[in-house]
Structures are given as structure tokens and as C-alpha cells.
PDB file of C-alpha atoms in Angstrom:
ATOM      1  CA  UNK A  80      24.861  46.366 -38.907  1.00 50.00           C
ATOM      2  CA  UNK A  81      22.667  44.443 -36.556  1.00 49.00           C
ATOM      3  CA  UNK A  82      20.925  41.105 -38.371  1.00 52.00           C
ATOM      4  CA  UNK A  83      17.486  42.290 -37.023  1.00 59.00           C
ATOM      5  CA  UNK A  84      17.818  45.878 -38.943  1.00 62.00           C
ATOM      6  CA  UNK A  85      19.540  44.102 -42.066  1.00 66.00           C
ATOM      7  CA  UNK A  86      16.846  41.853 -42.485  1.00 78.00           C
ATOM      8  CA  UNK A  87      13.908  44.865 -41.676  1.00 91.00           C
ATOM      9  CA  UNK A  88      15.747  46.833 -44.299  1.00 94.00           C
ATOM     10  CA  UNK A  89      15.967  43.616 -47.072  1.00 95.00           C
ATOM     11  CA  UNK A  90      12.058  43.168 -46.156  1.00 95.00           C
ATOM     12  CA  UNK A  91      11.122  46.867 -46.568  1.00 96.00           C
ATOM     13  CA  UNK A  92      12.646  47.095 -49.943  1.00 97.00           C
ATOM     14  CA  UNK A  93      10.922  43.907 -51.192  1.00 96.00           C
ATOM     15  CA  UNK A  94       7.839  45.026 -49.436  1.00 95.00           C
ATOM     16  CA  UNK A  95       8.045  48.372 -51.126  1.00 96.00           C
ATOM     17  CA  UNK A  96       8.892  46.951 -54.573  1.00 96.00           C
ATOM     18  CA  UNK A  97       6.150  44.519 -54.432  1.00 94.00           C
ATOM     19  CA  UNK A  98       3.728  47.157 -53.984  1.00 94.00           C
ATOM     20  CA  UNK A  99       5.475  49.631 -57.109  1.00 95.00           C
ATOM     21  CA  UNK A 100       5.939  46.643 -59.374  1.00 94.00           C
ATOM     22  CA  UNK A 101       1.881  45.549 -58.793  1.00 90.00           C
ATOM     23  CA  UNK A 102       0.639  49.745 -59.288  1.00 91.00           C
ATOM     24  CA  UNK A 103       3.624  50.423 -62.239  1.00 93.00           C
ATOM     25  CA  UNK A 104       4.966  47.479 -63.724  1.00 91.00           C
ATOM     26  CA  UNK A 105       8.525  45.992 -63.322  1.00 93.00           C
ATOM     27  CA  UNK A 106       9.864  47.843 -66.130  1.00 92.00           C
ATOM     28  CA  UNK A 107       7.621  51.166 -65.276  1.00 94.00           C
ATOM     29  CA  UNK A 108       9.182  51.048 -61.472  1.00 96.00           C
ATOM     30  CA  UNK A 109      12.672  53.205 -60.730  1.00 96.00           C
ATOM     31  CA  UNK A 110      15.182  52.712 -58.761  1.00 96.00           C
ATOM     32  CA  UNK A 111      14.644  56.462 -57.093  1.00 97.00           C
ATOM     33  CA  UNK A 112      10.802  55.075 -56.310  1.00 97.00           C
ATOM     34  CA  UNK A 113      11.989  52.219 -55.093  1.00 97.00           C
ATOM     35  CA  UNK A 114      14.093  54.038 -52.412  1.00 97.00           C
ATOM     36  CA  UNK A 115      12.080  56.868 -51.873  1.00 97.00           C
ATOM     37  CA  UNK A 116       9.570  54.463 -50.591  1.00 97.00           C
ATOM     38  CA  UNK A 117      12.061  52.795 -48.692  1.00 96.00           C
ATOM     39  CA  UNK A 118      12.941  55.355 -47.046  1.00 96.00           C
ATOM     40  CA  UNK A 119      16.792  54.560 -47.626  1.00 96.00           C
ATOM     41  CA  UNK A 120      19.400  55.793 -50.242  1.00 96.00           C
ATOM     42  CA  UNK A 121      20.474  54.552 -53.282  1.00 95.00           C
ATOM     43  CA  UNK A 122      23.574  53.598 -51.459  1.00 95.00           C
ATOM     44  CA  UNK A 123      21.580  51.684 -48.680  1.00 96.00           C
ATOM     45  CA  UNK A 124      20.029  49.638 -51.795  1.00 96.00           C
ATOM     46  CA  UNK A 125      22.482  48.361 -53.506  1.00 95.00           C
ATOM     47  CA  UNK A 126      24.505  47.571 -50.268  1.00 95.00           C
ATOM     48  CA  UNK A 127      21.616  44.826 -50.137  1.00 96.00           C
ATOM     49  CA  UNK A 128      20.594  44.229 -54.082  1.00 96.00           C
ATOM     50  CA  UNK A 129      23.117  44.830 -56.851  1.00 95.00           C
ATOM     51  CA  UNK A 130      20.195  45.389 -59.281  1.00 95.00           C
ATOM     52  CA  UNK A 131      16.681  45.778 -59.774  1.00 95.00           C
ATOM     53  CA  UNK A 132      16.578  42.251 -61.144  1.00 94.00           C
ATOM     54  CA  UNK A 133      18.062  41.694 -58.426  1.00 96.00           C
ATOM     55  CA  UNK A 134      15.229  42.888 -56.207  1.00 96.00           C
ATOM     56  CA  UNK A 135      12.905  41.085 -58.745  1.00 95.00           C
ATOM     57  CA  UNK A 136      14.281  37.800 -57.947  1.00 96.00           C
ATOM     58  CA  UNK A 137      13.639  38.981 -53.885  1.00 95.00           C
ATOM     59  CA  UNK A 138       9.850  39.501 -54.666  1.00 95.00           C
ATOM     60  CA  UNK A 139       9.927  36.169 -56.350  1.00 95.00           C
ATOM     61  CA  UNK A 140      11.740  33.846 -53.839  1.00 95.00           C
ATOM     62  CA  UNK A 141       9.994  35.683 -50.965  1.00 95.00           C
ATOM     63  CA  UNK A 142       6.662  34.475 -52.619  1.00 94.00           C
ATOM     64  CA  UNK A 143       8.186  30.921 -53.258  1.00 95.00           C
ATOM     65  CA  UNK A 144       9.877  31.172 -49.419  1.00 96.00           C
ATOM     66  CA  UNK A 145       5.644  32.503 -47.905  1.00 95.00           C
ATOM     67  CA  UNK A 146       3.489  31.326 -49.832  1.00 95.00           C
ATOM     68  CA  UNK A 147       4.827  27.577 -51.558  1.00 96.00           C
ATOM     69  CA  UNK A 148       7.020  26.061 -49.078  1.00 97.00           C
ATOM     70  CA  UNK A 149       4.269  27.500 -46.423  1.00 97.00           C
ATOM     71  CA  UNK A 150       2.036  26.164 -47.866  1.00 96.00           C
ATOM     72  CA  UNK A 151       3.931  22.769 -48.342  1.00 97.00           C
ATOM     73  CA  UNK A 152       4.516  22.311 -44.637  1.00 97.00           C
ATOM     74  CA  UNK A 153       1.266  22.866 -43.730  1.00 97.00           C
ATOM     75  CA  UNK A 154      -0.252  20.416 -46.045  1.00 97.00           C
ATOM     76  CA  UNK A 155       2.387  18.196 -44.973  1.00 96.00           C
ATOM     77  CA  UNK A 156       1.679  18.786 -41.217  1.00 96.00           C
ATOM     78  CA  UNK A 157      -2.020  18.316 -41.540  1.00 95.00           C
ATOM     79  CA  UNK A 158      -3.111  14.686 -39.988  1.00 93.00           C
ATOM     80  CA  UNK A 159      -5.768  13.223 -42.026  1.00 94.00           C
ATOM     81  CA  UNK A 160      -6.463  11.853 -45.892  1.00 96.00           C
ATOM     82  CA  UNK A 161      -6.567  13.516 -49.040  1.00 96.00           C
ATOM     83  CA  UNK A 162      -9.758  15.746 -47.803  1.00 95.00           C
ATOM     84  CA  UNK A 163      -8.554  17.165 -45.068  1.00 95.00           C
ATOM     85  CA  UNK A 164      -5.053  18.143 -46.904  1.00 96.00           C
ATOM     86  CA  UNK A 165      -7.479  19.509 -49.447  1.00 93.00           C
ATOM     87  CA  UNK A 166      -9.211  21.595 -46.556  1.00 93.00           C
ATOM     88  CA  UNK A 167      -5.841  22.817 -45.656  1.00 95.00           C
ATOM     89  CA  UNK A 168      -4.446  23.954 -48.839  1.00 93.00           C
ATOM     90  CA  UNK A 169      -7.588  25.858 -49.609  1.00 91.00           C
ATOM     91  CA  UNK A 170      -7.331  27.417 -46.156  1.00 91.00           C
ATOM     92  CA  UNK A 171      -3.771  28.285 -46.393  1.00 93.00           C
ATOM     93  CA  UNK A 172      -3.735  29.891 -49.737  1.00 91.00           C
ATOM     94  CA  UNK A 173      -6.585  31.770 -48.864  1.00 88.00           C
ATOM     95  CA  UNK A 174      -5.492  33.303 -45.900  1.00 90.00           C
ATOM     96  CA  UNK A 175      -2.012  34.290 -47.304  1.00 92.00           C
ATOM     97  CA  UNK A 176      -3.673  35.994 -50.295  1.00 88.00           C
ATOM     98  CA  UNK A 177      -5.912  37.956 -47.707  1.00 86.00           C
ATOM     99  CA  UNK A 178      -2.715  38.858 -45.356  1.00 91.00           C
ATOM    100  CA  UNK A 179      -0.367  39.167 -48.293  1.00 90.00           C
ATOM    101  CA  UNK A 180      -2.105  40.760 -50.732  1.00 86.00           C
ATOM    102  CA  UNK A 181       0.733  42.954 -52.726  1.00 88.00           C
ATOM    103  CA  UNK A 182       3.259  40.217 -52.923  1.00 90.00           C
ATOM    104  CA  UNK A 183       0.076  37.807 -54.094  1.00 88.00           C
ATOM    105  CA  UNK A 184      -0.964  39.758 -56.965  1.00 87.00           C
ATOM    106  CA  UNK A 185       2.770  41.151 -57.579  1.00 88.00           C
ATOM    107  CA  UNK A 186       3.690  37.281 -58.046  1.00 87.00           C
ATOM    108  CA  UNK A 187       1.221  36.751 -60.450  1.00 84.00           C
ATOM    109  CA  UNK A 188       0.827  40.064 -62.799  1.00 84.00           C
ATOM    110  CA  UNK A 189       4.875  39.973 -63.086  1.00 88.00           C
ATOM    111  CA  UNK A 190       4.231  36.705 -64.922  1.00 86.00           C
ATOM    112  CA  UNK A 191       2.699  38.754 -67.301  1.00 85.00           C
ATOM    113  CA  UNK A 192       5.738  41.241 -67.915  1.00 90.00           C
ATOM    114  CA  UNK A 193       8.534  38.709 -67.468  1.00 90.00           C
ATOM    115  CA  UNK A 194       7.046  35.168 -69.640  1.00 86.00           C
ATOM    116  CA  UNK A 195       8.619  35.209 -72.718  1.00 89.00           C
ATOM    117  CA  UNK A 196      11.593  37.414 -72.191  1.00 90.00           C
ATOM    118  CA  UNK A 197      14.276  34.516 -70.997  1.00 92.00           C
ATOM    119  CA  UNK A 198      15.938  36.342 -68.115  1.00 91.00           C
ATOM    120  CA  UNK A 199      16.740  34.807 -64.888  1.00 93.00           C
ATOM    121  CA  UNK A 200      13.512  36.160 -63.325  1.00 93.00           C
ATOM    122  CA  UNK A 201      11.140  34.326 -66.535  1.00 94.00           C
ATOM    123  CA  UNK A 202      13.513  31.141 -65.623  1.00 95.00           C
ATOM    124  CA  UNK A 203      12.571  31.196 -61.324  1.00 94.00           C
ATOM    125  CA  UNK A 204       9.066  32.084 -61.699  1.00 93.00           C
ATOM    126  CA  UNK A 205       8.766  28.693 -63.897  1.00 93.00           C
ATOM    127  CA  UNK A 206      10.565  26.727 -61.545  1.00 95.00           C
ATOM    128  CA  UNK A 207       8.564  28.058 -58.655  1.00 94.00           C
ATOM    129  CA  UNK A 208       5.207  28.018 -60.682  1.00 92.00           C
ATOM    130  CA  UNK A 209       6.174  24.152 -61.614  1.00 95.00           C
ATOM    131  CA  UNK A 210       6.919  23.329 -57.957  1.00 96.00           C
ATOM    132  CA  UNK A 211       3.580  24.602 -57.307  1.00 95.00           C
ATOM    133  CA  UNK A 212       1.855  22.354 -60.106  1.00 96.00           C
ATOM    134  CA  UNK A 213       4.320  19.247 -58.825  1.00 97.00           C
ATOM    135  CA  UNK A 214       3.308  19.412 -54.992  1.00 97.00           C
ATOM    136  CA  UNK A 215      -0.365  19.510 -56.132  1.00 96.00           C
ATOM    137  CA  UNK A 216      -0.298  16.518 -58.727  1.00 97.00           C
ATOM    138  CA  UNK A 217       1.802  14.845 -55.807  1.00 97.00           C
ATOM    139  CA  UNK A 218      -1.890  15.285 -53.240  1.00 96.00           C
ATOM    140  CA  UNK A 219      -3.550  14.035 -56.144  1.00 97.00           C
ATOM    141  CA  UNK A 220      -1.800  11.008 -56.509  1.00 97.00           C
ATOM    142  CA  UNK A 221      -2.030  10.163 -52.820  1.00 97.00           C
ATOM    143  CA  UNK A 222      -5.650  11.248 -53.003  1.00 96.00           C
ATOM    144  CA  UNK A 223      -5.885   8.499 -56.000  1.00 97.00           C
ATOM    145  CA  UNK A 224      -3.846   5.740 -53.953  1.00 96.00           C
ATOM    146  CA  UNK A 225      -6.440   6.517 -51.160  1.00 96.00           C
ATOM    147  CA  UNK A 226      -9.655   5.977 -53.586  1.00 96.00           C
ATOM    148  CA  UNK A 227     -10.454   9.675 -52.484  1.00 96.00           C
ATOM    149  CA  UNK A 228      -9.698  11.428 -55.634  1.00 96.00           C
ATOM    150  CA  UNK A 229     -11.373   8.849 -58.975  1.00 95.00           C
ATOM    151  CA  UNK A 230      -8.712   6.780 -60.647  1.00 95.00           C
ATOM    152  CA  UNK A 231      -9.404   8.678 -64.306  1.00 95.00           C
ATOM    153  CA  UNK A 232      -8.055  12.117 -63.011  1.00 94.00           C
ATOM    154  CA  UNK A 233      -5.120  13.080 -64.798  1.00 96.00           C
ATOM    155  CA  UNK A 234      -3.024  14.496 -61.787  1.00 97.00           C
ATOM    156  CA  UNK A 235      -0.440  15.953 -64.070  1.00 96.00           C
ATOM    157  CA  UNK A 236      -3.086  17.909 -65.943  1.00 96.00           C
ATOM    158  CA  UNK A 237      -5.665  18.864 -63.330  1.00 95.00           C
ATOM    159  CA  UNK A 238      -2.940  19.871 -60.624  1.00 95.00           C
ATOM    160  CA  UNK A 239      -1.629  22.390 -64.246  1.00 94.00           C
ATOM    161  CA  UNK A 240      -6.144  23.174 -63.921  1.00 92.00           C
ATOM    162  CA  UNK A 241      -5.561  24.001 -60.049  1.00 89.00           C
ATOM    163  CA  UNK A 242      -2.809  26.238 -60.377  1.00 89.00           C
ATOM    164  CA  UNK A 243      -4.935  28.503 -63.405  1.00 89.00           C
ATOM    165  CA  UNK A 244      -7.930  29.039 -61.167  1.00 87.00           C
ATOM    166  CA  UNK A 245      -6.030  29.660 -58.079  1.00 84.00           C
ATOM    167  CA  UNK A 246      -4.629  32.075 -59.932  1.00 84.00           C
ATOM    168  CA  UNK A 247      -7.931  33.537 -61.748  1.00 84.00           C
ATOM    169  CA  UNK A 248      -9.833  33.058 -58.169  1.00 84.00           C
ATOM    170  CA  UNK A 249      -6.988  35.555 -56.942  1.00 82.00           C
ATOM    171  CA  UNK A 250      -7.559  38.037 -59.505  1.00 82.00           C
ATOM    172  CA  UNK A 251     -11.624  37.216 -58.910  1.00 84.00           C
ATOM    173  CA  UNK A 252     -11.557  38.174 -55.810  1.00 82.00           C
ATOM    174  CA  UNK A 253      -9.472  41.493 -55.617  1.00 81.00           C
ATOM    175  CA  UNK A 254     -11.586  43.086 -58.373  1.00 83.00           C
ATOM    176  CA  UNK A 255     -14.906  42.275 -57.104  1.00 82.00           C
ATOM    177  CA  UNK A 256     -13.963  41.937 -53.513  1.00 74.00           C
ATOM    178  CA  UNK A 257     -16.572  44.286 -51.767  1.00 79.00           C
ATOM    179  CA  UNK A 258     -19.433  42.341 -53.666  1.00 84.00           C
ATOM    180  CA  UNK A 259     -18.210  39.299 -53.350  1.00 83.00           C
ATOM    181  CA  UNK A 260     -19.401  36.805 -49.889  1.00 86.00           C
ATOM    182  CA  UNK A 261     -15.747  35.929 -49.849  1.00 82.00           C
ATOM    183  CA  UNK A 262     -16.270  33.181 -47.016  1.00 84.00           C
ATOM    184  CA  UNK A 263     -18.700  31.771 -49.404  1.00 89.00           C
ATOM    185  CA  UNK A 264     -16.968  32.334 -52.431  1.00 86.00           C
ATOM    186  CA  UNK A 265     -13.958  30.358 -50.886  1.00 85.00           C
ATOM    187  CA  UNK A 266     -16.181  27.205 -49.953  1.00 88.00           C
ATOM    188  CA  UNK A 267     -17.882  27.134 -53.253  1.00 90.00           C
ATOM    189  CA  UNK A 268     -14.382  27.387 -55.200  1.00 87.00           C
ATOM    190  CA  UNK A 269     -13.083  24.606 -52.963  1.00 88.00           C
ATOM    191  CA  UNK A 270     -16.511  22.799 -53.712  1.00 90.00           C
ATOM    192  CA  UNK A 271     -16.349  22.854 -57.021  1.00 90.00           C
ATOM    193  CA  UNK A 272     -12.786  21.567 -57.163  1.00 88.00           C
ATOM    194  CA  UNK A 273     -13.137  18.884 -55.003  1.00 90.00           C
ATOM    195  CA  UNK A 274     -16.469  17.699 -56.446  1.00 91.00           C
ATOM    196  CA  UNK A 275     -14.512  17.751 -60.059  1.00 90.00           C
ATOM    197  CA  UNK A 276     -11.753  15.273 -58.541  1.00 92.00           C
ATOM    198  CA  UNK A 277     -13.870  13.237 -55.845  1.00 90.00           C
ATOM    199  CA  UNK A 278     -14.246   9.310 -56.833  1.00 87.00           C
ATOM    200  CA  UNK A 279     -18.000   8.484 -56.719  1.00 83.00           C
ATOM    201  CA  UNK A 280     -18.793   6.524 -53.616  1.00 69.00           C
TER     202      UNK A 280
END
């Protein structure tokens, strides 16, 4: 099989299973729904997953592989201090959760199914959601080293504050969406963060 249609066929089963495990749950998603949607057979599935934990860990590394290590290298790209890294975070995750909604809000209400159970899927969502924290507290302390970000901020504990309300801005915004100014909603969440952190001048 040709890479191009291997990888379409990975990507439309993730895609697919993203979008069933965000309307039905993990555990409340089949395997026939999974390939009915698909548009393969069960066959063509497990020729590329061996499980639907399998497919799990898929949804989970494809967020990781989109959303954190994009967002990484364009943070890391960005010329410019601690502001304009900040601008560029805010930027990035905002756009992906606006062209990626399913796998955003996939990514975060399987935290709510899989925390606690101590699989393999419980295990990489930590490890991805503690890279996340990590790569912030890392801005912060370069933010602090440039006297952009005051010297009292606890970067360990306001990068764990970061994560929570990117996550609860997510949520924010999907529910109330068509009432919501989201261009303004965006600047005043990055506002208020910044304005939390900034070192008085």
C-alpha cells in the first residue's frame, strides 16, 4: 500500500475516533462505529491499530505531535523576549483549538474518562500534560531572567495555573461560542495572564 493512502487511512481513523470519543465517550465508542465512520473494515483497522487503546494512544500522541511540539517550535522560532513568545503561544493555541476543534476537546474530556484508571493511555496523557506545564514554567523562567515576568512568580506553580485555564478557556469558548467576541475574549484572556505575571516597571 502506497505511504500517502496508509497515512490518509491512519489519519481518518484517528480523525473519526476523535470525533466518537468527544460525542460518546471512550468506553461508550465501538469498534463497528469506529469503522463505519471510517469507511473501512474491521480488517482495514486493525491492519493499522491492534486495539482501541491502541487508537486511544493515536488521538493522544497526534494531539502531543499538533498541538505541543507545534506549539513548541513556534515559540521557539519566534524572535523577540518573553512578550512576544507570550504573543505567540496565545496565538498558536488559539488558532489550533479553532482549526482542530474535535481532537482539542477530545484531548481534554478523555482526561476525564481515563485519570485514575492506570492504563497506558492515563500514563501518556500525564507525560504529555506535564510536558505542557514544563515548556511553560521553562518561558517563565526566561521571562524572570529577562525582568519581564516579576521575580516572586512561582514558575512551577503558575505554568500548573496556565495549563487549567487554557484548558477551562477551551471548554469556555465551545459552549458559549456564538455569544462570545472570541477575538476579544482571546486578548482579554491573554491580558489577564500576562498582567498576573508582568514585573512592575
Amino acid at each position: 500500500m502506497h505511504s500517502g493512502a496508509t497515512n490518509d487511512v491512519r489519519e481518518t481513523i484517528i480523525r473519526e475516533s476523535a470525533r466518537l470519543f468527544l460525542a460518546n465517550g471512550f468506553r461508550g465508542t465501538s469498534v463497528k462505529e469506529i469503522t463505519e465512520a471510517a469507511g473501512i473494515g474491521r480488517g482495514t483497522l486493525y491492519w493499522y491499530f491492534k486495539s482501541k487503546d491502541d487508537i486511544l494512544d493515536g488521538v493522544l500522541r497526534k494531539f502531543e505531535k499538533e498541538f505541543l511540539e507545534g506549539v513548541i517550535e513556534a515559540v521557539k522560532e519566534a524572535d523577540g523576549d518573553f512578550t512576544e513568545k507570550f504573543r505567540v503561544f496565545n496565538k498558536y493555541a488559539t488558532e489550533f483549538a479553532r482549526d482542530n476543534r474535535n481532537i482539542s476537546l477530545a484531548f481534554n474530556t478523555l482526561l476525564n474518562e481515563i485519570v485514575g484508571t492506570n492504563t497506558e493511555a492515563e500514563k501518556l496523557a500525564k507525560a504529555i500534560w506535564e510536558r505542557y506545564r514544563l515548556f511553560f514554567e521553562g518561558m517563565l523562567e526566561d521571562g524572570k531572567r529577562e525582568g519581564i515576568v516579576a521575580q516572586h512568580i512561582d514558575a512551577g506553580l503558575y505554568a500548573h495555573i496556565v495549563v487549567a485555564a487554557h484548558t477551562g478557556m477551551l471548554m469556555q469558548w465551545f459552549i458559549h461560542g456564538k455569544n462570545l467576541d472570541v477575538r476579544l475574549f482571546v486578548k482579554t484572556f491573554r491580558d489577564v495572564l500576562f498582567s498576573a505575571i508582568a514585573a512592575e516597571k
